[in-house]
Amino acid sequence: MAATMYSDTVQTVLDTIRQEQVIAVIRANTADGALWGAQELIDCGFRIIEVTFTVPQADMVIQTLADRNPDVLLGAGTVMNQLHGVKALGAGAQFLVSPVLDDRMVQWGVEHEVLTIPGVMTPSEVHRAFMLGSAAVKIFPAKQAGGPDYIKALVEPMGPIPVIVTGGVGFDDFTEYLGKGAMAVGLGGHLIPVTAIGERNGKEIRKRAKSFRERLGKYREKRGISE
């Protein structure tokens, strides 16, 4: 991998993700729904929220969340071009996530000293992303790529690389991904279903949030990881 020195800003965001280990990914059919769902998870203790650009007015959602929750790390997901990136950063996003590896986006992120996480799957894509200057990569879709065992097989020969996994990651296996070498996991529909957001089913979301956090707590306790 490229021996890249990252800016203090990028390193701070990366360290926070590594410490928290969980990114809550918000997808919703409306901006109001996304705001409501994200706030529910924040109130349940989640400290990293990613709002995807598939959400209507995603930049407004990010800005509102940033204003209300200055202690929460906010990111923008499904960032497909520099326009998305400019809007997200202007709204207060502190990291950008994409489902694909786009050389221009990675290089743009490096130039603007923002953590830009491209989506990759193969060892060659992982290598290319880091050579371009990425500080972390997203294995997507993780479940379809082969699950936790694939992450282990990918990470072992490359060393301790910053890998985040998303795509089909659920309650039964998210800690296994962490145990097999993932730095963090992105939890979407299994944590906060679009249907629960649409129905404003806070009880269901809080139930899922509690279950995930309890399981993460047990995993961290077993590994001797302090909160």
CSV table of C-alpha atoms in Angstrom, one decimal:
chain,number,residue,atom,x,y,z
A,1,MET,CA,0.0,0.0,0.0
A,2,ALA,CA,1.0,3.6,-0.5
A,3,ALA,CA,2.7,5.1,2.6
A,4,THR,CA,0.4,8.1,2.7
A,5,MET,CA,0.4,10.7,5.4
A,6,TYR,CA,-3.1,11.9,6.1
A,7,SER,CA,-4.1,15.3,7.3
A,8,ASP,CA,-5.0,15.7,11.0
A,9,THR,CA,-8.6,16.2,10.0
A,10,VAL,CA,-8.8,12.9,8.1
A,11,GLN,CA,-6.9,11.1,10.8
A,12,THR,CA,-9.3,12.3,13.6
A,13,VAL,CA,-12.3,11.2,11.7
A,14,LEU,CA,-10.7,7.8,10.9
A,15,ASP,CA,-9.8,7.4,14.6
A,16,THR,CA,-13.4,8.1,15.6
A,17,ILE,CA,-14.7,5.5,13.2
A,18,ARG,CA,-12.2,3.0,14.4
A,19,GLN,CA,-13.2,3.6,18.0
A,20,GLU,CA,-17.0,3.5,17.5
A,21,GLN,CA,-16.9,0.6,15.1
A,22,VAL,CA,-20.5,1.2,13.9
A,23,ILE,CA,-21.8,3.6,11.3
A,24,ALA,CA,-25.6,4.0,11.2
A,25,VAL,CA,-26.7,4.4,7.6
A,26,ILE,CA,-29.9,6.3,7.0
A,27,ARG,CA,-32.0,5.6,3.9
A,28,ALA,CA,-35.5,7.1,3.7
A,29,ASN,CA,-38.1,8.2,1.2
A,30,THR,CA,-38.4,11.7,2.7
A,31,ALA,CA,-36.2,14.3,4.3
A,32,ASP,CA,-38.4,14.5,7.3
A,33,GLY,CA,-38.3,10.7,7.7
A,34,ALA,CA,-34.5,10.7,7.5
A,35,LEU,CA,-34.2,13.4,10.1
A,36,TRP,CA,-36.6,11.6,12.4
A,37,GLY,CA,-34.9,8.2,12.0
A,38,ALA,CA,-31.4,9.6,12.5
A,39,GLN,CA,-32.4,11.5,15.6
A,40,GLU,CA,-34.0,8.3,17.0
A,41,LEU,CA,-30.6,6.5,16.6
A,42,ILE,CA,-28.6,9.4,18.0
A,43,ASP,CA,-30.9,9.5,21.0
A,44,CYS,CA,-30.2,5.7,21.4
A,45,GLY,CA,-26.5,6.4,21.6
A,46,PHE,CA,-25.2,6.0,18.0
A,47,ARG,CA,-22.4,8.6,17.5
A,48,ILE,CA,-21.8,8.2,13.7
A,49,ILE,CA,-24.5,8.8,11.2
A,50,GLU,CA,-24.3,8.5,7.4
A,51,VAL,CA,-27.1,10.0,5.4
A,52,THR,CA,-27.2,8.7,1.8
A,53,PHE,CA,-27.7,11.0,-1.1
A,54,THR,CA,-30.6,8.8,-2.2
A,55,VAL,CA,-32.5,10.7,0.6
A,56,PRO,CA,-34.4,13.7,-0.8
A,57,GLN,CA,-32.6,17.0,0.3
A,58,ALA,CA,-29.8,14.9,1.9
A,59,ASP,CA,-27.7,18.0,2.3
A,60,MET,CA,-30.4,19.7,4.3
A,61,VAL,CA,-30.9,16.7,6.4
A,62,ILE,CA,-27.1,16.6,7.2
A,63,GLN,CA,-27.1,20.3,8.0
A,64,THR,CA,-30.0,20.1,10.4
A,65,LEU,CA,-28.5,17.1,12.2
A,66,ALA,CA,-25.2,18.9,12.4
A,67,ASP,CA,-26.9,21.9,14.0
A,68,ARG,CA,-28.8,19.8,16.5
A,69,ASN,CA,-26.0,17.4,17.3
A,70,PRO,CA,-22.5,19.0,17.3
A,71,ASP,CA,-21.0,16.0,19.1
A,72,VAL,CA,-22.1,13.5,16.4
A,73,LEU,CA,-19.9,12.5,13.5
A,74,LEU,CA,-21.9,12.9,10.3
A,75,GLY,CA,-21.1,11.5,6.9
A,76,ALA,CA,-22.7,11.5,3.4
A,77,GLY,CA,-23.3,8.2,1.6
A,78,THR,CA,-23.8,7.3,-2.1
A,79,VAL,CA,-21.6,10.2,-3.0
A,80,MET,CA,-21.2,9.7,-6.8
A,81,ASN,CA,-19.5,12.9,-7.9
A,82,GLN,CA,-17.8,16.1,-6.8
A,83,LEU,CA,-21.1,18.1,-6.7
A,84,HIS,CA,-22.4,15.7,-4.1
A,85,GLY,CA,-19.2,16.1,-2.2
A,86,VAL,CA,-19.4,19.9,-2.3
A,87,LYS,CA,-23.0,19.9,-1.1
A,88,ALA,CA,-22.2,17.4,1.7
A,89,LEU,CA,-19.2,19.2,3.0
A,90,GLY,CA,-21.1,22.5,2.9
A,91,ALA,CA,-23.8,21.0,5.0
A,92,GLY,CA,-21.4,19.8,7.6
A,93,ALA,CA,-20.5,16.2,6.6
A,94,GLN,CA,-17.1,15.1,7.9
A,95,PHE,CA,-16.7,12.1,5.6
A,96,LEU,CA,-17.9,10.9,2.2
A,97,VAL,CA,-18.8,7.3,1.2
A,98,SER,CA,-19.3,5.9,-2.3
A,99,PRO,CA,-20.5,2.5,-3.5
A,100,VAL,CA,-17.8,2.6,-6.3
A,101,LEU,CA,-14.1,3.4,-6.8
A,102,ASP,CA,-13.8,6.6,-8.8
A,103,ASP,CA,-10.2,7.8,-9.2
A,104,ARG,CA,-11.3,11.5,-9.5
A,105,MET,CA,-13.4,11.4,-6.3
A,106,VAL,CA,-10.6,9.8,-4.3
A,107,GLN,CA,-8.1,12.4,-5.6
A,108,TRP,CA,-10.6,15.2,-4.9
A,109,GLY,CA,-11.0,14.0,-1.4
A,110,VAL,CA,-7.2,14.0,-0.9
A,111,GLU,CA,-6.9,17.5,-2.2
A,112,HIS,CA,-9.7,18.8,0.1
A,113,GLU,CA,-8.4,16.9,3.1
A,114,VAL,CA,-11.7,15.0,3.7
A,115,LEU,CA,-12.0,11.3,4.4
A,116,THR,CA,-13.4,9.9,1.2
A,117,ILE,CA,-14.2,6.1,1.4
A,118,PRO,CA,-14.7,4.4,-2.0
A,119,GLY,CA,-16.6,1.2,-2.5
A,120,VAL,CA,-14.4,-1.8,-3.5
A,121,MET,CA,-14.6,-5.6,-3.6
A,122,THR,CA,-11.5,-7.2,-5.1
A,123,PRO,CA,-7.9,-7.1,-3.7
A,124,SER,CA,-6.9,-5.2,-6.8
A,125,GLU,CA,-9.5,-2.5,-6.1
A,126,VAL,CA,-8.5,-2.3,-2.5
A,127,HIS,CA,-4.9,-1.8,-3.5
A,128,ARG,CA,-5.7,0.8,-6.2
A,129,ALA,CA,-7.8,2.8,-3.7
A,130,PHE,CA,-5.0,3.0,-1.2
A,131,MET,CA,-2.4,3.8,-3.9
A,132,LEU,CA,-4.7,6.7,-4.9
A,133,GLY,CA,-4.6,8.0,-1.4
A,134,SER,CA,-7.7,6.6,0.3
A,135,ALA,CA,-7.4,6.4,4.1
A,136,ALA,CA,-10.1,3.7,4.3
A,137,VAL,CA,-12.2,1.6,1.9
A,138,LYS,CA,-15.7,0.2,2.0
A,139,ILE,CA,-16.2,-3.5,1.0
A,140,PHE,CA,-19.5,-3.5,-0.7
A,141,PRO,CA,-21.7,-5.5,-0.9
A,142,ALA,CA,-20.1,-7.4,1.9
A,143,LYS,CA,-22.6,-10.2,2.3
A,144,GLN,CA,-22.6,-11.0,-1.4
A,145,ALA,CA,-18.8,-10.8,-1.6
A,146,GLY,CA,-18.5,-13.7,0.8
A,147,GLY,CA,-19.3,-12.4,4.3
A,148,PRO,CA,-16.9,-12.3,7.2
A,149,ASP,CA,-14.7,-15.1,5.9
A,150,TYR,CA,-14.1,-13.1,2.7
A,151,ILE,CA,-13.0,-10.1,4.9
A,152,LYS,CA,-10.6,-12.3,6.7
A,153,ALA,CA,-9.2,-13.7,3.5
A,154,LEU,CA,-8.9,-10.2,2.1
A,155,VAL,CA,-7.3,-8.5,5.1
A,156,GLU,CA,-4.8,-11.2,6.1
A,157,PRO,CA,-2.3,-10.9,3.2
A,158,MET,CA,-2.6,-7.1,3.1
A,159,GLY,CA,-2.1,-6.4,6.8
A,160,PRO,CA,-4.2,-4.3,9.1
A,161,ILE,CA,-5.9,-2.1,6.6
A,162,PRO,CA,-8.8,0.2,7.4
A,163,VAL,CA,-11.8,-1.7,6.0
A,164,ILE,CA,-15.4,-0.8,6.5
A,165,VAL,CA,-18.1,-3.3,5.5
A,166,THR,CA,-21.6,-2.6,4.4
A,167,GLY,CA,-24.3,-4.4,2.4
A,168,GLY,CA,-26.4,-7.1,4.0
A,169,VAL,CA,-24.7,-6.7,7.4
A,170,GLY,CA,-27.1,-7.7,10.2
A,171,PHE,CA,-27.5,-8.5,13.9
A,172,ASP,CA,-26.3,-12.0,13.6
A,173,ASP,CA,-23.0,-11.3,11.9
A,174,PHE,CA,-21.9,-7.7,12.4
A,175,THR,CA,-19.5,-8.5,15.3
A,176,GLU,CA,-18.1,-11.4,13.3
A,177,TYR,CA,-17.1,-8.9,10.6
A,178,LEU,CA,-15.3,-6.9,13.2
A,179,GLY,CA,-13.6,-10.0,14.6
A,180,LYS,CA,-12.4,-11.0,11.1
A,181,GLY,CA,-10.6,-7.8,10.5
A,182,ALA,CA,-13.1,-5.0,9.6
A,183,MET,CA,-12.4,-1.7,11.3
A,184,ALA,CA,-16.1,-0.8,11.3
A,185,VAL,CA,-19.4,-1.9,9.9
A,186,GLY,CA,-22.2,0.1,8.3
A,187,LEU,CA,-25.6,-0.9,9.5
A,188,GLY,CA,-28.6,0.1,7.4
A,189,GLY,CA,-31.8,-1.7,6.8
A,190,HIS,CA,-31.3,-4.3,9.6
A,191,LEU,CA,-30.9,-1.5,12.1
A,192,ILE,CA,-33.3,1.1,10.8
A,193,PRO,CA,-35.7,-0.3,8.1
A,194,VAL,CA,-37.2,2.2,5.7
A,195,THR,CA,-40.7,0.8,6.6
A,196,ALA,CA,-40.1,1.7,10.3
A,197,ILE,CA,-39.1,5.2,9.3
A,198,GLY,CA,-42.2,5.6,7.1
A,199,GLU,CA,-44.5,4.4,9.9
A,200,ARG,CA,-42.6,6.5,12.5
A,201,ASN,CA,-42.3,3.3,14.5
A,202,GLY,CA,-40.0,4.5,17.2
A,203,LYS,CA,-40.6,1.5,19.4
A,204,GLU,CA,-39.3,-0.8,16.7
A,205,ILE,CA,-36.2,1.3,16.0
A,206,ARG,CA,-35.4,1.7,19.7
A,207,LYS,CA,-35.7,-2.1,20.1
A,208,ARG,CA,-33.3,-2.8,17.2
A,209,ALA,CA,-30.9,-0.1,18.4
A,210,LYS,CA,-30.8,-1.5,21.9
A,211,SER,CA,-30.2,-5.1,20.6
A,212,PHE,CA,-27.3,-4.0,18.4
A,213,ARG,CA,-25.7,-1.9,21.0
A,214,GLU,CA,-26.0,-4.6,23.6
A,215,ARG,CA,-24.4,-7.1,21.3
A,216,LEU,CA,-21.6,-4.6,20.4
A,217,GLY,CA,-21.0,-4.0,24.1
A,218,LYS,CA,-20.6,-7.7,24.8
A,219,TYR,CA,-18.2,-8.1,21.9
A,220,ARG,CA,-16.1,-5.2,23.1
A,221,GLU,CA,-16.1,-6.4,26.7
A,222,LYS,CA,-15.0,-9.9,25.5
A,223,ARG,CA,-12.2,-8.3,23.5
A,224,GLY,CA,-11.2,-5.9,26.3
A,225,ILE,CA,-12.1,-2.8,24.3
A,226,SER,CA,-13.0,0.2,26.5
A,227,GLU,CA,-15.9,2.4,25.6
